[in-house]
JSON list of C-alpha atoms in Angstrom, two decimals:
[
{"chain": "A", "resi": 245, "resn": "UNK", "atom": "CA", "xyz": [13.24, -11.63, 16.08]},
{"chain": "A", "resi": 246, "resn": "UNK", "atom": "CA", "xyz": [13.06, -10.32, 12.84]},
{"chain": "A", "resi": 247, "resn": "UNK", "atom": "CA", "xyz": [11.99, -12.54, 9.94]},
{"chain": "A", "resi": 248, "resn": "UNK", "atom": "CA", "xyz": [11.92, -11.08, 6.41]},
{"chain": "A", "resi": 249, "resn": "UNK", "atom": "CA", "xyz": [12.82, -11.25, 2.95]},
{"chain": "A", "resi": 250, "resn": "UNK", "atom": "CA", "xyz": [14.08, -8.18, 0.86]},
{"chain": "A", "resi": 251, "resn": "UNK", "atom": "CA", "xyz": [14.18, -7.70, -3.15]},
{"chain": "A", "resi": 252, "resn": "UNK", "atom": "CA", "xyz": [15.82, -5.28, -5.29]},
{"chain": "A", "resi": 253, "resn": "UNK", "atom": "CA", "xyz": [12.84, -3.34, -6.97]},
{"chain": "A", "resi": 254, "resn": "UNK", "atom": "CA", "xyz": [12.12, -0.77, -9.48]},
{"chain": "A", "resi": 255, "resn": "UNK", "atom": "CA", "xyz": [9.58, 2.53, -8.98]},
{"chain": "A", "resi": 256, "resn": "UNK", "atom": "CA", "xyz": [6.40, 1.86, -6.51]},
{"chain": "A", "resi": 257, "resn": "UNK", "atom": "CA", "xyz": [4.48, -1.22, -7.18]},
{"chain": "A", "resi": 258, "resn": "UNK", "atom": "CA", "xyz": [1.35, -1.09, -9.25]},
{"chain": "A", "resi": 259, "resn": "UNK", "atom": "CA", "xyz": [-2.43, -1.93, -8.21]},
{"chain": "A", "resi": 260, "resn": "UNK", "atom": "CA", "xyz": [-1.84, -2.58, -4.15]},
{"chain": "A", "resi": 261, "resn": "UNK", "atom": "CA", "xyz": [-3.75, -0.78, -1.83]},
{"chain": "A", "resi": 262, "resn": "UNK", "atom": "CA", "xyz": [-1.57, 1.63, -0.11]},
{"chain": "A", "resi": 263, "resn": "UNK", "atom": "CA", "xyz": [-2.24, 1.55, 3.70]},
{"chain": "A", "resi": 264, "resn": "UNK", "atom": "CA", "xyz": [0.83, 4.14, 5.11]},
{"chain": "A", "resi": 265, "resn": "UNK", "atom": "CA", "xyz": [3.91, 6.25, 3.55]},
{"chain": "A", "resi": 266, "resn": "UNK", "atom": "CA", "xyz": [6.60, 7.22, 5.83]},
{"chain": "A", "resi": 267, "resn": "UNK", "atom": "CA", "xyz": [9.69, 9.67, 5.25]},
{"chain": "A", "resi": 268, "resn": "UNK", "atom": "CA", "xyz": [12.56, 8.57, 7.17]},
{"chain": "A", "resi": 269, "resn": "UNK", "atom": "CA", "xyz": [16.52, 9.84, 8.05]},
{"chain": "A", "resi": 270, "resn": "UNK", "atom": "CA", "xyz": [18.43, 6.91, 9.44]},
{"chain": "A", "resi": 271, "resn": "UNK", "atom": "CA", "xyz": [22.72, 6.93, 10.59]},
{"chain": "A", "resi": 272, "resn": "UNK", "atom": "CA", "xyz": [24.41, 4.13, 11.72]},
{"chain": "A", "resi": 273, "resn": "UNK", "atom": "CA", "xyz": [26.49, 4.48, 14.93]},
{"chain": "A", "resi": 274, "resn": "UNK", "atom": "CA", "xyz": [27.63, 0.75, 14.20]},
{"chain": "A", "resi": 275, "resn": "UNK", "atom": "CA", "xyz": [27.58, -1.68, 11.48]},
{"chain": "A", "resi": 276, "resn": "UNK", "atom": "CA", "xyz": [29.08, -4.30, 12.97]},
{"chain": "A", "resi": 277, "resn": "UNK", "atom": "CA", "xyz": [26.74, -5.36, 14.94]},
{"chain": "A", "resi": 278, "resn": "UNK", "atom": "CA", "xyz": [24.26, -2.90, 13.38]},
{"chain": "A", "resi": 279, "resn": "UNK", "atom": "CA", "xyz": [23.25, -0.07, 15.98]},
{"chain": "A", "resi": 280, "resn": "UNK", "atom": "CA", "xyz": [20.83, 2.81, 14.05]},
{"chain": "A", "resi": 281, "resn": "UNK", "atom": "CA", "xyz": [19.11, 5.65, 15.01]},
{"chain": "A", "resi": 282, "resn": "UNK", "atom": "CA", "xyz": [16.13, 6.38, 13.06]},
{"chain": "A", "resi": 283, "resn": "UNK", "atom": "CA", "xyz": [13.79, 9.65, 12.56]},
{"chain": "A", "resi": 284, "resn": "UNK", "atom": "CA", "xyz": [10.34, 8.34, 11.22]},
{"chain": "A", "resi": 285, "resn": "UNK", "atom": "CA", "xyz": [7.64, 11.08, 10.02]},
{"chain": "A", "resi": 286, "resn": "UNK", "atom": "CA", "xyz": [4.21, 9.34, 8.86]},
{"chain": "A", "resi": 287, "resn": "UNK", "atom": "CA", "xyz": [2.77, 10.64, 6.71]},
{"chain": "A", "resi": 288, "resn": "UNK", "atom": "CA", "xyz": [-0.24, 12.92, 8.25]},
{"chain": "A", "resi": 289, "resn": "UNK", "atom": "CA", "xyz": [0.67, 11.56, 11.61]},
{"chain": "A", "resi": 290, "resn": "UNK", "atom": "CA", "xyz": [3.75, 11.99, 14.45]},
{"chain": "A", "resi": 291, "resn": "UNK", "atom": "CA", "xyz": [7.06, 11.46, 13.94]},
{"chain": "A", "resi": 292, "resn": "UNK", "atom": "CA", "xyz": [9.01, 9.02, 15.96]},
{"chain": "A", "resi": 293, "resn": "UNK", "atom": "CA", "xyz": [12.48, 8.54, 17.14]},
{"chain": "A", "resi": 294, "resn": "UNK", "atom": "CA", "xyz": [13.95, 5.15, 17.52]},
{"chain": "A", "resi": 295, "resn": "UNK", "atom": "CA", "xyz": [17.47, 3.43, 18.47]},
{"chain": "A", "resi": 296, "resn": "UNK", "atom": "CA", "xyz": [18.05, -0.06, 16.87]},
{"chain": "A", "resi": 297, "resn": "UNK", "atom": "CA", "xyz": [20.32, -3.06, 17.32]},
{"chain": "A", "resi": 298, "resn": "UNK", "atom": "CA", "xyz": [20.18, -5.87, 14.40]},
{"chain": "A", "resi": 299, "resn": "UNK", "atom": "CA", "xyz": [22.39, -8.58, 15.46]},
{"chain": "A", "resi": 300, "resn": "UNK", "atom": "CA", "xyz": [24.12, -10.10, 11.75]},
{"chain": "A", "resi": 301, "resn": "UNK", "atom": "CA", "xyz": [22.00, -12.68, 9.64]},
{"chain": "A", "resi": 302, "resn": "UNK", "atom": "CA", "xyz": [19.98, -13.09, 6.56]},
{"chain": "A", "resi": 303, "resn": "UNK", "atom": "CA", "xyz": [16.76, -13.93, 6.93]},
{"chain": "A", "resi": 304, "resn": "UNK", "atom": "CA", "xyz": [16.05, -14.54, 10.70]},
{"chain": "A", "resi": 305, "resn": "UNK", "atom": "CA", "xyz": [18.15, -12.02, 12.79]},
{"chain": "A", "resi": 306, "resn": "UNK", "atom": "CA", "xyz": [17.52, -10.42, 16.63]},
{"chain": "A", "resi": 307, "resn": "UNK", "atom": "CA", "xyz": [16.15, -6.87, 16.24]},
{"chain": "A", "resi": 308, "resn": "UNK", "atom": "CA", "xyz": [15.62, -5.08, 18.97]},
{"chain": "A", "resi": 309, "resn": "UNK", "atom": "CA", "xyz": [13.84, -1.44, 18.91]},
{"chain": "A", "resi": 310, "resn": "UNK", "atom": "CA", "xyz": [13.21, 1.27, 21.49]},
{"chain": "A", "resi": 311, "resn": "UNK", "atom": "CA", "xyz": [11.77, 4.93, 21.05]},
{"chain": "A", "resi": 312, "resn": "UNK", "atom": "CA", "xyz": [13.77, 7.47, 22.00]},
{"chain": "A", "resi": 313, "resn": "UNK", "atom": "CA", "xyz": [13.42, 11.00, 22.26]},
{"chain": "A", "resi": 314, "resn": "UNK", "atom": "CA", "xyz": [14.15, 14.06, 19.65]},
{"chain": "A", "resi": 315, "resn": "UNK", "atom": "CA", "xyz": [17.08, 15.31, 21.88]},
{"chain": "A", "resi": 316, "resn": "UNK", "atom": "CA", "xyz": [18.57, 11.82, 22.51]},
{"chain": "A", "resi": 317, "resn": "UNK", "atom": "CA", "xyz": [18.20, 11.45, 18.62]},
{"chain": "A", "resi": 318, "resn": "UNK", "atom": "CA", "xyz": [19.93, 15.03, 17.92]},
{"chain": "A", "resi": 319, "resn": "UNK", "atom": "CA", "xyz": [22.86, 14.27, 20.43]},
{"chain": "A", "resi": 320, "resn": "UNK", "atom": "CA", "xyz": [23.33, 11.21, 18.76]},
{"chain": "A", "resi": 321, "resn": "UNK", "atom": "CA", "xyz": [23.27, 12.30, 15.23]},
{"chain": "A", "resi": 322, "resn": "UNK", "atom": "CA", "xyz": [25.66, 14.52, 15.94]},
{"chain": "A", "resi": 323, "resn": "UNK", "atom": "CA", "xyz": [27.99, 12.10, 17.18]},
{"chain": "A", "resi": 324, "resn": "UNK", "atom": "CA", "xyz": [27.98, 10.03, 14.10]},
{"chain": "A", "resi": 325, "resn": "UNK", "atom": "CA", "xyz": [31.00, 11.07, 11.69]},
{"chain": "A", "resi": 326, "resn": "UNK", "atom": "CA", "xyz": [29.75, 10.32, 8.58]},
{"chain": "A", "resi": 327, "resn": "UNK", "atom": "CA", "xyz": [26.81, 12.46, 6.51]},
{"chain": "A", "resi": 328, "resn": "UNK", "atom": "CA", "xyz": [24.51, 13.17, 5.77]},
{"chain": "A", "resi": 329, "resn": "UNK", "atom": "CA", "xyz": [21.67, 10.68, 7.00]},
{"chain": "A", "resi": 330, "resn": "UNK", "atom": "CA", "xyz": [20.07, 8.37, 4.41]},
{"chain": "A", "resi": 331, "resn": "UNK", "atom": "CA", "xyz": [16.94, 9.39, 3.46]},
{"chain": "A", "resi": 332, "resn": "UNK", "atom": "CA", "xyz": [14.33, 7.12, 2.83]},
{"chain": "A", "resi": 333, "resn": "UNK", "atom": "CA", "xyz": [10.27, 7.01, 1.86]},
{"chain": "A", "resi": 334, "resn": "UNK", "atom": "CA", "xyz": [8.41, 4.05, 3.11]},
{"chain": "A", "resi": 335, "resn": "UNK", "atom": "CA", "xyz": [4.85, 3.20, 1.61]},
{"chain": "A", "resi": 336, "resn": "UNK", "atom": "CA", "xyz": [3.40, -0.20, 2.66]},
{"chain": "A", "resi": 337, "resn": "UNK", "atom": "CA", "xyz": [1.16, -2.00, 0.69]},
{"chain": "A", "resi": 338, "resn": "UNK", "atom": "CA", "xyz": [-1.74, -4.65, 1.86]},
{"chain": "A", "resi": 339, "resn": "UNK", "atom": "CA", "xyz": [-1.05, -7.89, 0.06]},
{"chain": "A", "resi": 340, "resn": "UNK", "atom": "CA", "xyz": [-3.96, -10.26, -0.88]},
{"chain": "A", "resi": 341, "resn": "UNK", "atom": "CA", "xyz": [-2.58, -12.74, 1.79]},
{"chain": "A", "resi": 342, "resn": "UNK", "atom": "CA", "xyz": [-2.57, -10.28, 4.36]},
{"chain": "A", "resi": 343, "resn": "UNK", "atom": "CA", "xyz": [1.04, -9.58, 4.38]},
{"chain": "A", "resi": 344, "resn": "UNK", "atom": "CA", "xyz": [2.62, -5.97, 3.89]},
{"chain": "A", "resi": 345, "resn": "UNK", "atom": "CA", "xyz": [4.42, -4.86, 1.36]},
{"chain": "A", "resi": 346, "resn": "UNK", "atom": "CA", "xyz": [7.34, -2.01, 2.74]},
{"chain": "A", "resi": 347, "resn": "UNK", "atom": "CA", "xyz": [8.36, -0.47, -0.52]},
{"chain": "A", "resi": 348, "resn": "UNK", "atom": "CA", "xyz": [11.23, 1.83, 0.04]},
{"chain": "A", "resi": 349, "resn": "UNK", "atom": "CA", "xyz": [13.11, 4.68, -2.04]},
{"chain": "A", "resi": 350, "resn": "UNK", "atom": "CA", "xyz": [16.69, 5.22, -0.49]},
{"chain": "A", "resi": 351, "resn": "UNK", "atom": "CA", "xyz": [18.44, 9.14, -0.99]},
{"chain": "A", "resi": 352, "resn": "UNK", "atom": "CA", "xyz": [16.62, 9.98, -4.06]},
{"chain": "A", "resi": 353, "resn": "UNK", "atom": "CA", "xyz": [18.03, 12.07, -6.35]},
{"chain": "A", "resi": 354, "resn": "UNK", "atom": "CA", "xyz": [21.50, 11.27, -5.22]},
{"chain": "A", "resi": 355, "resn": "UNK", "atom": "CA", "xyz": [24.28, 9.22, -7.51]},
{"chain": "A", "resi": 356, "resn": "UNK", "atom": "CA", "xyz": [22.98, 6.31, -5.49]},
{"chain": "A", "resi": 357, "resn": "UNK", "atom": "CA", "xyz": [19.43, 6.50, -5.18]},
{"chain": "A", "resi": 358, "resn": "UNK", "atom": "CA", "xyz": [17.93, 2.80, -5.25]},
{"chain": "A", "resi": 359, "resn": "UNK", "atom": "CA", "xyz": [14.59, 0.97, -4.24]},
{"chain": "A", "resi": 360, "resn": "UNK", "atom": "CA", "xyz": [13.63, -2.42, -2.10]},
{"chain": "A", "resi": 361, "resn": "UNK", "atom": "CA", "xyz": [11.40, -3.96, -0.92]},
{"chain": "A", "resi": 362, "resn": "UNK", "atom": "CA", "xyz": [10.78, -6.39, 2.13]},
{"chain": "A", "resi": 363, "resn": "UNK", "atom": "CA", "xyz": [8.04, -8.55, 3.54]},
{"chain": "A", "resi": 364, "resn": "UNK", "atom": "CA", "xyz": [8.40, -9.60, 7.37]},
{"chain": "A", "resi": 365, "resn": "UNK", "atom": "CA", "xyz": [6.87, -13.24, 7.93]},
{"chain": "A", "resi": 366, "resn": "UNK", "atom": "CA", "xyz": [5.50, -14.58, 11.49]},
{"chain": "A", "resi": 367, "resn": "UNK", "atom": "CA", "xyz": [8.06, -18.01, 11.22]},
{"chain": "A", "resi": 368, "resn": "UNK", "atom": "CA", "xyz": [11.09, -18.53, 8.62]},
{"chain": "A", "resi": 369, "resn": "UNK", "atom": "CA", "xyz": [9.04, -21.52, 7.17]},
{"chain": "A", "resi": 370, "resn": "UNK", "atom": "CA", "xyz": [6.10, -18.97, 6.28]},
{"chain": "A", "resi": 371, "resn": "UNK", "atom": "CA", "xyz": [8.99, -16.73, 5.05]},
{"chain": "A", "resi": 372, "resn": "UNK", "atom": "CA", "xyz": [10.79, -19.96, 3.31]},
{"chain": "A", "resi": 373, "resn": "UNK", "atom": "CA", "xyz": [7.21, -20.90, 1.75]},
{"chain": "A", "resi": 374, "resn": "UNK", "atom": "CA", "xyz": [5.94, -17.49, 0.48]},
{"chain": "A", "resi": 375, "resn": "UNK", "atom": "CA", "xyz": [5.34, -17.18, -3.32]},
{"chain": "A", "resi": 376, "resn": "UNK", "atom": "CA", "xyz": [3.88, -14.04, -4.59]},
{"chain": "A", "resi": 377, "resn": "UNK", "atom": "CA", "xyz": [0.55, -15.44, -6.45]},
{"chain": "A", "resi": 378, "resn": "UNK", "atom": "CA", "xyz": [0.17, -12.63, -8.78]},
{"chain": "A", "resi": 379, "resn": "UNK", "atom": "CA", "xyz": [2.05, -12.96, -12.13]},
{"chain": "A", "resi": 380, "resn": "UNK", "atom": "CA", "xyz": [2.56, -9.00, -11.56]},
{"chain": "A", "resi": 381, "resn": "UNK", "atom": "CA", "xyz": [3.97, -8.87, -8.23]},
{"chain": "A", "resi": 382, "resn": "UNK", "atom": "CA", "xyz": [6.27, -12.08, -8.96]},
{"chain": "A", "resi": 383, "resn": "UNK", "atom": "CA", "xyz": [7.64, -9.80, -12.02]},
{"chain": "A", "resi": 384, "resn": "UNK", "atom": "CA", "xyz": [8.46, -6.89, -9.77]},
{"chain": "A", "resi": 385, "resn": "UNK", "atom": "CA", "xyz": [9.80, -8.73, -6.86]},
{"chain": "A", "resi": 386, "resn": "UNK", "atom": "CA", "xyz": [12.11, -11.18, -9.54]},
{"chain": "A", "resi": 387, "resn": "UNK", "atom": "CA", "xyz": [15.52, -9.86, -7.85]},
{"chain": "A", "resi": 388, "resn": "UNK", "atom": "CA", "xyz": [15.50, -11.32, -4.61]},
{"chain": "A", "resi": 389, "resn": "UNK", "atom": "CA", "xyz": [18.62, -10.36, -1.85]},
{"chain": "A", "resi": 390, "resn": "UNK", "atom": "CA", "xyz": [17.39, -11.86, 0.99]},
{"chain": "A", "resi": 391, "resn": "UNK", "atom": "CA", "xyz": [21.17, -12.88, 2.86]},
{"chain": "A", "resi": 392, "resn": "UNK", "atom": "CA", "xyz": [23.32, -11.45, -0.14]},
{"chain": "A", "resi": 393, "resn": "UNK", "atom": "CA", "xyz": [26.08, -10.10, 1.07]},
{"chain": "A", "resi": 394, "resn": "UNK", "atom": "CA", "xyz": [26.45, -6.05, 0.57]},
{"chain": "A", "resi": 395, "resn": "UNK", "atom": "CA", "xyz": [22.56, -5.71, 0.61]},
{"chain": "A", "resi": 396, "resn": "UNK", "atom": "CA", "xyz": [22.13, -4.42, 3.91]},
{"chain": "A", "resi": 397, "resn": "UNK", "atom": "CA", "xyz": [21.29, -0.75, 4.21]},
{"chain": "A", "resi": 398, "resn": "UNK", "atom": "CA", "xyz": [24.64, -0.81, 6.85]},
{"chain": "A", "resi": 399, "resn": "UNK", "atom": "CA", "xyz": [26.34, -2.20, 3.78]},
{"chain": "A", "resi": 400, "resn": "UNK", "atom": "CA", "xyz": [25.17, 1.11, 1.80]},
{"chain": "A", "resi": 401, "resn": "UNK", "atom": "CA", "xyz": [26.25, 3.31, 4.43]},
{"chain": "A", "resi": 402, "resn": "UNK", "atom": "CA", "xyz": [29.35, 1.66, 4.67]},
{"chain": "A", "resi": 403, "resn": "UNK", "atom": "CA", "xyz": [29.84, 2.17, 0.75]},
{"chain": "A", "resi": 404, "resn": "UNK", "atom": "CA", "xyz": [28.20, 6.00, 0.84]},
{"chain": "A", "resi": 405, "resn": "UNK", "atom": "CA", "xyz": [29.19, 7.52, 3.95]},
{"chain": "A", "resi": 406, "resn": "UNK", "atom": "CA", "xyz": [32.94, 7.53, 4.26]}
]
């Protein structure tokens, strides 16, 4: 289960520790329900491969992940119609109360380049309860999407990738 709240955001956030930075190609083969393949380099690390299923939802929704390998990623990418793959970079943050901060910059330098953010909770009532607690972060996270419709990153591929 996947519990987590998402915000529209602008730039990287200010004065957070910075614990990892990922650059990432993801293609949906589905949308409906969502079914993604993902390429995920860290940053001074390996790169993983990994097929997802997100069932629909808004704030609690059934994710379910598996690694798969760089051929099983290639054959599928190349099954998917539309192009190219959004790219993303990922840096997570440490957050006083312990939770991360993903912080993520979607096809930059295209027409439609955009940030967000998202924090993953343990329970929806910890998700339901949090409150950023510095004045700063409140600021940058004021434009919360959490369950909008359209905000999905399936939604952007959906309005990108034709």
């Amino acid at each position: 289960m996947e519990i987590e709240r998402k915000w529209m955001v602008s730039g990287w956030p200010e004065g957070l520790p910075l614990t990892e930075e990922f650059t990432m190609r993801q293609g949906y083969i589905s949308v409906r329900p969502t079914v993604r393949i993902r390429e995920e380099a860290k940053t001074g690390g390996e790169t993983a491969w990994i097929l997802c299923f997100k069932s629909e939802g808004g704030l609690a929704r059934e994710e379910i992940e598996r690694p798969i390998d760089a051929g099983l990623f290639r054959d599928l990418e190349e099954k998917i119609i539309a192009r190219p793959l959004i790219e993303k970079v990922r840096r997570s943050y440490r957050l006083p109360d312990g939770f991360t901060l993903e912080v993520n910059h979607v096809d930059a330098g295209q027409p439609g380049a955009f940030w967000y953010a998202e924090i993953e909770y343990p329970t929806v009532e910890a998700a339901r309860s949090w409150v950023p607690a510095d004045p700063a972060l409140a600021a940058y996270l004021a434009r919360e999407v959490t369950g909008q419709p359209g905000q999905s990153m399936g939604a952007y591929w959906e309005r990108t990738r034709k």
